[in-house]
Amino acid sequence: MERGWQWMMVAQRLDGKECAADLEVDLLARISACSVTPHLAVIIVGEDAASQVYVANKIKTCQRLGILSTHISLARDSSEDELRKIITELNHDDSIHGILVQSPLPAHMDEDGLTELISPAKDVDGFHPINLGRLVQGRTDGLLPCTPAGVMRILAFYGIEISGKKALVIGRSRIVGMPMAILLASRGADATVTIAHSRTQDLIGICNDADIIVAAVGSAGMVTADMVKKGAIVIDVGINRVDDESQDRGWRLAGDIDPNVAEVAAYLTPVPGGIGPMTIAMLMANTVTAAECQHS
Ligand code: GUN
C-alpha cells in the first residue's frame, strides 16, 4: 500500500502582500504622473470592531502611497438621511475622487439604495449598478469590485492559467461571490463557473469536481481537505475571528478554508496575508483610476 507522504502535496502559498507590493510600484508611478493627488473618502457607521480595523488599514495604505484620505465616522444611530446628505456633498466635491461606505451598515439603513446614490465615477468599491452592469457587459476596464479584482490579479501574478477550468465560487454576495463569478467567466479569463450557496445540494461533490475554489462564505474552516481535488487552486476570501486562548487578545483570524487543505491543493492563499492585502491594493488602484478619469 502507498504511504501518505508519496501523494501528499504541499500547496504553494499565494502571497497577497508580495502581489500587492508589486501593484503598488505601478500605482506610485501613476500617482506621480497624475495631474491631481487622488483623494479617497471613507465613511464608517457604527463601531463594528472588524470594520474599524479594515478602514484603518485602508487609510494607512493611502498614507503610504501618497493618496489623500478623508475619514468620516458616524454614530451607529445616525439617520440614513444624514448619510445621504454626506454622500451627496462628496459627489459634488471636485477634490474627492473616490467614495467608499464601509459595509455592513446598521440594519435601519438601505445599503443598496445608498450604493446607488454614490456617483458611478467615484464608486471605488465598484458596487454601483452602472459599474456592475458594465462588468456584466464584459467591460472589465472600469471600477471593479476590489476583492474579486484582487483574486484575478493574484492568479495572474503567479501565472496561474484558469482558461477552460472548472471554477467554483462558494457564496453569492454582491461584494464578492456574484462579481467574482462574472469575472472568472468573462472573456479572456474563460473559466467555467458554478456558484454554490446555502441551498446548494451536494456541496462536497461539487467541490471535489472543481479545479478552482473561491470560498467567500464567512464560516471558519468550512472547506476541508476531503472536499478538495488534488492539485486544485484554492482561494480563501474568508476573514473570521475564532476564539483562541493561546493569543493575548483571545482570538485569531481564520479563513473559510481549513489549513489542512494545503496537503491537497496545488495553490492556496493564506489568511491573513492573502486576499486581504489584495482587496486594499485594488481599492487604491480604483482610487487612482477614478482620479485619472476625472482629470483627463
Ligand atoms: N466590507 C467588507 N468588504 C468590503 C468592501 O470591499 N467594501 C466595503 N465598502 N465594505 C466592505
Short mmCIF file of C-alpha atoms and ligand atoms in Angstrom, two decimals:
data_model
loop_
_atom_site.label_atom_id
_atom_site.label_comp_id
_atom_site.label_asym_id
_atom_site.label_seq_id
_atom_site.Cartn_x
_atom_site.Cartn_y
_atom_site.Cartn_z
CA MET A 1 0.00 0.00 0.00
CA GLU A 2 1.22 3.53 -0.83
CA ARG A 3 2.35 5.64 2.09
CA GLY A 4 0.71 9.01 2.66
CA TRP A 5 3.86 11.02 2.04
CA GLN A 6 4.08 9.72 -1.55
CA TRP A 7 0.93 11.55 -2.63
CA MET A 8 0.73 14.35 -0.09
CA MET A 9 1.09 17.74 -1.73
CA VAL A 10 2.15 20.96 -0.07
CA ALA A 11 0.37 23.83 -1.75
CA GLN A 12 2.32 26.83 -2.96
CA ARG A 13 1.33 29.81 -0.85
CA LEU A 14 -0.03 32.71 -2.92
CA ASP A 15 1.35 35.72 -1.08
CA GLY A 16 -1.06 38.67 -1.20
CA LYS A 17 1.46 41.04 0.40
CA GLU A 18 4.01 40.35 -2.33
CA CYS A 19 1.44 40.77 -5.12
CA ALA A 20 0.07 43.96 -3.51
CA ALA A 21 3.61 45.37 -3.25
CA ASP A 22 4.10 44.69 -6.97
CA LEU A 23 0.87 46.55 -7.78
CA GLU A 24 1.90 49.44 -5.52
CA VAL A 25 5.02 50.02 -7.64
CA ASP A 26 2.72 50.66 -10.66
CA LEU A 27 0.43 52.83 -8.59
CA LEU A 28 3.24 55.05 -7.28
CA ALA A 29 4.28 55.80 -10.89
CA ARG A 30 0.67 56.56 -11.87
CA ILE A 31 0.15 58.77 -8.82
CA SER A 32 3.24 60.84 -9.59
CA ALA A 33 2.16 61.19 -13.26
CA CYS A 34 -1.42 62.17 -12.34
CA SER A 35 -2.27 65.88 -12.63
CA VAL A 36 -4.02 65.76 -9.25
CA THR A 37 -3.39 63.94 -5.94
CA PRO A 38 -6.01 61.15 -5.72
CA HIS A 39 -8.33 61.62 -2.73
CA LEU A 40 -10.46 58.89 -1.13
CA ALA A 41 -13.34 59.49 1.30
CA VAL A 42 -14.16 56.56 3.59
CA ILE A 43 -17.38 56.58 5.59
CA ILE A 44 -17.97 54.22 8.50
CA VAL A 45 -21.18 53.99 10.53
CA GLY A 46 -21.06 52.45 13.99
CA GLU A 47 -18.33 50.76 16.00
CA ASP A 48 -18.07 47.26 14.47
CA ALA A 49 -14.56 46.17 15.52
CA ALA A 50 -13.64 44.35 12.30
CA SER A 51 -14.86 47.24 10.11
CA GLN A 52 -12.82 49.69 12.19
CA VAL A 53 -9.68 47.63 11.51
CA TYR A 54 -10.41 47.37 7.76
CA VAL A 55 -10.98 51.12 7.48
CA ALA A 56 -7.81 51.91 9.48
CA ASN A 57 -5.83 49.67 7.09
CA LYS A 58 -7.32 51.42 4.05
CA ILE A 59 -6.39 54.86 5.44
CA LYS A 60 -2.88 53.66 6.38
CA THR A 61 -2.30 52.35 2.84
CA CYS A 62 -3.48 55.69 1.37
CA GLN A 63 -0.91 57.47 3.54
CA ARG A 64 1.89 55.12 2.46
CA LEU A 65 1.15 55.72 -1.24
CA GLY A 66 0.59 59.47 -1.02
CA ILE A 67 -3.17 59.21 -1.66
CA LEU A 68 -5.19 61.78 0.30
CA SER A 69 -7.87 60.35 2.56
CA THR A 70 -10.82 61.71 4.49
CA HIS A 71 -12.24 59.51 7.23
CA ILE A 72 -15.87 60.19 8.17
CA SER A 73 -17.18 58.36 11.21
CA LEU A 74 -20.89 58.37 12.06
CA ALA A 75 -22.61 57.07 15.19
CA ARG A 76 -24.50 53.79 14.85
CA ASP A 77 -27.86 55.54 15.39
CA SER A 78 -27.26 58.18 12.71
CA SER A 79 -30.13 58.54 10.28
CA GLU A 80 -29.99 57.39 6.67
CA ASP A 81 -30.78 60.98 5.66
CA GLU A 82 -27.61 62.19 7.38
CA LEU A 83 -25.55 59.67 5.43
CA ARG A 84 -27.35 60.55 2.16
CA LYS A 85 -26.52 64.23 2.73
CA ILE A 86 -22.82 63.44 3.25
CA ILE A 87 -22.63 61.23 0.14
CA THR A 88 -24.37 63.94 -1.94
CA GLU A 89 -21.86 66.55 -0.73
CA LEU A 90 -18.93 64.27 -1.54
CA ASN A 91 -20.41 63.59 -5.00
CA HIS A 92 -20.35 67.34 -5.69
CA ASP A 93 -16.89 67.95 -4.18
CA ASP A 94 -14.39 68.05 -7.07
CA SER A 95 -11.47 67.47 -4.68
CA ILE A 96 -12.82 63.97 -3.79
CA HIS A 97 -12.25 61.25 -6.40
CA GLY A 98 -13.41 58.12 -4.59
CA ILE A 99 -16.17 57.40 -2.05
CA LEU A 100 -16.42 54.22 -0.02
CA VAL A 101 -19.14 53.39 2.52
CA GLN A 102 -17.88 50.53 4.68
CA SER A 103 -20.21 47.54 4.78
CA PRO A 104 -22.11 46.30 6.77
CA LEU A 105 -24.29 49.29 7.59
CA PRO A 106 -26.71 49.25 10.55
CA ALA A 107 -29.96 47.41 9.76
CA HIS A 108 -32.03 50.61 9.63
CA MET A 109 -30.11 51.79 6.54
CA ASP A 110 -30.85 50.76 2.95
CA GLU A 111 -27.40 49.67 1.79
CA ASP A 112 -28.38 49.11 -1.87
CA GLY A 113 -30.11 52.49 -2.08
CA LEU A 114 -27.07 54.24 -0.61
CA THR A 115 -24.75 52.42 -3.04
CA GLU A 116 -26.83 53.80 -5.92
CA LEU A 117 -26.51 57.32 -4.55
CA ILE A 118 -22.72 57.33 -4.94
CA SER A 119 -21.64 58.85 -8.25
CA PRO A 120 -20.60 55.90 -10.51
CA ALA A 121 -17.38 57.80 -11.38
CA LYS A 122 -16.44 57.90 -7.65
CA ASP A 123 -17.68 54.38 -6.82
CA VAL A 124 -14.28 52.89 -5.95
CA ASP A 125 -15.98 49.79 -4.47
CA GLY A 126 -17.40 49.01 -7.92
CA PHE A 127 -20.81 48.18 -6.40
CA HIS A 128 -22.95 50.78 -8.23
CA PRO A 129 -25.42 49.14 -10.67
CA ILE A 130 -23.77 51.04 -13.54
CA ASN A 131 -20.33 49.62 -12.72
CA LEU A 132 -21.71 46.12 -12.09
CA GLY A 133 -23.71 46.44 -15.34
CA ARG A 134 -20.55 47.29 -17.25
CA LEU A 135 -18.91 44.21 -15.75
CA VAL A 136 -21.81 42.02 -16.90
CA GLN A 137 -21.37 43.52 -20.40
CA GLY A 138 -17.78 42.25 -20.34
CA ARG A 139 -16.17 45.65 -19.86
CA THR A 140 -13.51 44.84 -17.27
CA ASP A 141 -11.55 48.09 -17.68
CA GLY A 142 -13.68 50.14 -15.25
CA LEU A 143 -14.10 50.30 -11.47
CA LEU A 144 -14.30 46.61 -10.50
CA PRO A 145 -15.25 45.26 -7.05
CA CYS A 146 -11.96 45.16 -5.13
CA THR A 147 -11.91 41.65 -3.66
CA PRO A 148 -12.81 39.78 -6.88
CA ALA A 149 -10.43 42.00 -8.87
CA GLY A 150 -7.73 41.20 -6.29
CA VAL A 151 -8.32 37.47 -6.76
CA MET A 152 -7.90 37.83 -10.55
CA ARG A 153 -4.75 39.88 -10.05
CA ILE A 154 -3.08 37.37 -7.72
CA LEU A 155 -3.88 34.48 -10.12
CA ALA A 156 -2.28 36.45 -12.97
CA PHE A 157 0.72 37.46 -10.81
CA TYR A 158 1.54 33.80 -10.14
CA GLY A 159 0.95 32.87 -13.80
CA ILE A 160 -1.92 30.52 -12.95
CA GLU A 161 -3.89 29.61 -16.07
CA ILE A 162 -7.65 29.45 -15.50
CA SER A 163 -8.99 29.27 -19.06
CA GLY A 164 -11.34 26.31 -19.51
CA LYS A 165 -11.01 25.28 -15.86
CA LYS A 166 -13.95 24.43 -13.63
CA ALA A 167 -14.24 27.21 -11.04
CA LEU A 168 -16.50 27.03 -8.01
CA VAL A 169 -17.44 30.20 -6.15
CA ILE A 170 -18.91 29.46 -2.72
CA GLY A 171 -21.07 32.42 -1.66
CA ARG A 172 -23.25 34.77 -3.71
CA SER A 173 -22.77 38.15 -2.02
CA ARG A 174 -22.86 41.38 -4.01
CA ILE A 175 -19.39 42.25 -2.60
CA VAL A 176 -17.58 39.05 -3.55
CA GLY A 177 -19.44 35.98 -4.82
CA MET A 178 -21.53 37.38 -7.67
CA PRO A 179 -18.91 39.71 -9.22
CA MET A 180 -16.26 37.01 -8.69
CA ALA A 181 -18.29 34.53 -10.74
CA ILE A 182 -18.73 37.08 -13.55
CA LEU A 183 -15.02 37.94 -13.64
CA LEU A 184 -13.95 34.28 -13.74
CA ALA A 185 -16.37 33.61 -16.62
CA SER A 186 -15.51 36.82 -18.52
CA ARG A 187 -13.90 36.71 -21.95
CA GLY A 188 -10.15 36.39 -21.51
CA ALA A 189 -10.49 34.64 -18.12
CA ASP A 190 -12.71 31.94 -19.64
CA ALA A 191 -13.32 29.69 -16.63
CA THR A 192 -16.49 27.58 -16.45
CA VAL A 193 -18.18 28.77 -13.29
CA THR A 194 -20.51 27.28 -10.70
CA ILE A 195 -21.93 29.36 -7.84
CA ALA A 196 -22.71 27.49 -4.63
CA HIS A 197 -24.79 28.93 -1.79
CA SER A 198 -26.72 27.95 1.32
CA ARG A 199 -29.31 25.94 -0.68
CA THR A 200 -26.77 24.08 -2.81
CA GLN A 201 -27.13 20.31 -2.73
CA ASP A 202 -24.07 18.04 -2.67
CA LEU A 203 -21.56 20.81 -1.97
CA ILE A 204 -18.91 18.19 -1.21
CA GLY A 205 -19.36 16.55 -4.64
CA ILE A 206 -19.31 19.92 -6.45
CA CYS A 207 -16.18 20.97 -4.53
CA ASN A 208 -14.42 17.73 -5.36
CA ASP A 209 -15.05 18.34 -9.06
CA ALA A 210 -13.64 21.90 -9.05
CA ASP A 211 -10.21 22.91 -10.41
CA ILE A 212 -10.51 26.30 -8.71
CA ILE A 213 -12.36 27.03 -5.45
CA VAL A 214 -13.05 30.56 -4.23
CA ALA A 215 -14.57 30.45 -0.75
CA ALA A 216 -16.39 33.60 0.36
CA VAL A 217 -18.84 32.44 2.98
CA GLY A 218 -17.66 33.73 6.35
CA SER A 219 -17.55 30.34 8.08
CA ALA A 220 -14.18 29.38 9.57
CA GLY A 221 -12.64 26.22 8.09
CA MET A 222 -15.82 25.17 6.25
CA VAL A 223 -13.89 23.81 3.24
CA THR A 224 -11.96 20.78 4.48
CA ALA A 225 -9.24 18.71 2.79
CA ASP A 226 -11.64 15.88 1.87
CA MET A 227 -13.70 18.38 -0.19
CA VAL A 228 -10.77 19.46 -2.39
CA LYS A 229 -9.45 17.77 -5.53
CA LYS A 230 -5.73 17.04 -5.56
CA GLY A 231 -3.89 19.86 -7.34
CA ALA A 232 -6.74 22.38 -7.07
CA ILE A 233 -6.25 26.16 -6.86
CA VAL A 234 -7.85 27.35 -3.62
CA ILE A 235 -8.60 30.98 -2.86
CA ASP A 236 -9.70 31.90 0.66
CA VAL A 237 -11.69 35.13 0.93
CA GLY A 238 -12.96 34.43 4.46
CA ILE A 239 -11.76 36.54 7.36
CA ASN A 240 -13.27 35.09 10.54
CA ARG A 241 -12.44 35.73 14.19
CA VAL A 242 -12.24 32.50 16.15
CA ASP A 243 -11.67 32.09 19.88
CA ASP A 244 -8.07 31.22 20.74
CA GLU A 245 -6.99 31.31 24.37
CA SER A 246 -3.33 30.98 23.35
CA GLN A 247 -3.48 34.54 21.96
CA ASP A 248 -3.26 37.51 24.33
CA ARG A 249 -6.32 39.05 22.69
CA GLY A 250 -8.24 35.76 22.99
CA TRP A 251 -8.89 35.30 19.26
CA ARG A 252 -7.16 34.78 15.93
CA LEU A 253 -8.12 35.19 12.30
CA ALA A 254 -9.14 32.11 10.32
CA GLY A 255 -10.22 31.74 6.71
CA ASP A 256 -13.08 29.71 5.23
CA ILE A 257 -10.53 27.10 4.17
CA ASP A 258 -9.23 24.57 6.69
CA PRO A 259 -5.39 24.79 6.79
CA ASN A 260 -5.14 21.04 6.07
CA VAL A 261 -6.26 21.81 2.51
CA ALA A 262 -2.59 22.74 1.91
CA GLU A 263 -1.88 18.99 1.84
CA VAL A 264 -4.15 18.51 -1.18
CA ALA A 265 -4.22 21.78 -3.15
CA ALA A 266 -1.53 22.97 -5.57
CA TYR A 267 -2.02 26.64 -4.60
CA LEU A 268 -3.56 28.23 -1.53
CA THR A 269 -3.97 31.80 -0.28
CA PRO A 270 -3.19 32.28 3.43
CA VAL A 271 -5.35 34.12 5.97
CA PRO A 272 -4.16 36.65 6.93
CA GLY A 273 -1.78 37.81 4.15
CA GLY A 274 -3.66 36.52 1.12
CA ILE A 275 -6.70 38.21 -0.38
CA GLY A 276 -6.98 40.85 2.41
CA PRO A 277 -3.97 42.89 1.21
CA MET A 278 -5.14 42.44 -2.40
CA THR A 279 -8.54 43.97 -1.62
CA ILE A 280 -6.87 47.08 -0.22
CA ALA A 281 -4.42 47.31 -3.13
CA MET A 282 -7.27 47.13 -5.65
CA LEU A 283 -9.12 49.86 -3.73
CA MET A 284 -6.03 52.04 -4.11
CA ALA A 285 -5.92 51.17 -7.84
CA ASN A 286 -9.60 52.13 -8.25
CA THR A 287 -8.97 55.43 -6.45
CA VAL A 288 -6.08 56.25 -8.80
CA THR A 289 -8.18 55.22 -11.84
CA ALA A 290 -11.08 57.41 -10.63
CA ALA A 291 -8.75 60.42 -10.17
CA GLU A 292 -7.18 59.88 -13.61
CA CYS A 293 -10.60 59.64 -15.29
CA GLN A 294 -11.93 62.75 -13.52
CA HIS A 295 -8.86 64.79 -14.53
CA SER A 296 -8.12 63.60 -18.06
N1 GUN B 1 -16.87 45.25 3.91
C1 GUN B 1 -16.17 44.11 3.65
N2 GUN B 1 -15.55 44.20 2.46
C2 GUN B 1 -15.86 45.41 1.95
C3 GUN B 1 -15.52 46.08 0.74
O1 GUN B 1 -14.79 45.58 -0.14
N3 GUN B 1 -16.03 47.33 0.60
C4 GUN B 1 -16.85 47.90 1.52
N4 GUN B 1 -17.33 49.12 1.28
N5 GUN B 1 -17.19 47.30 2.65
C5 GUN B 1 -16.70 46.07 2.86
#
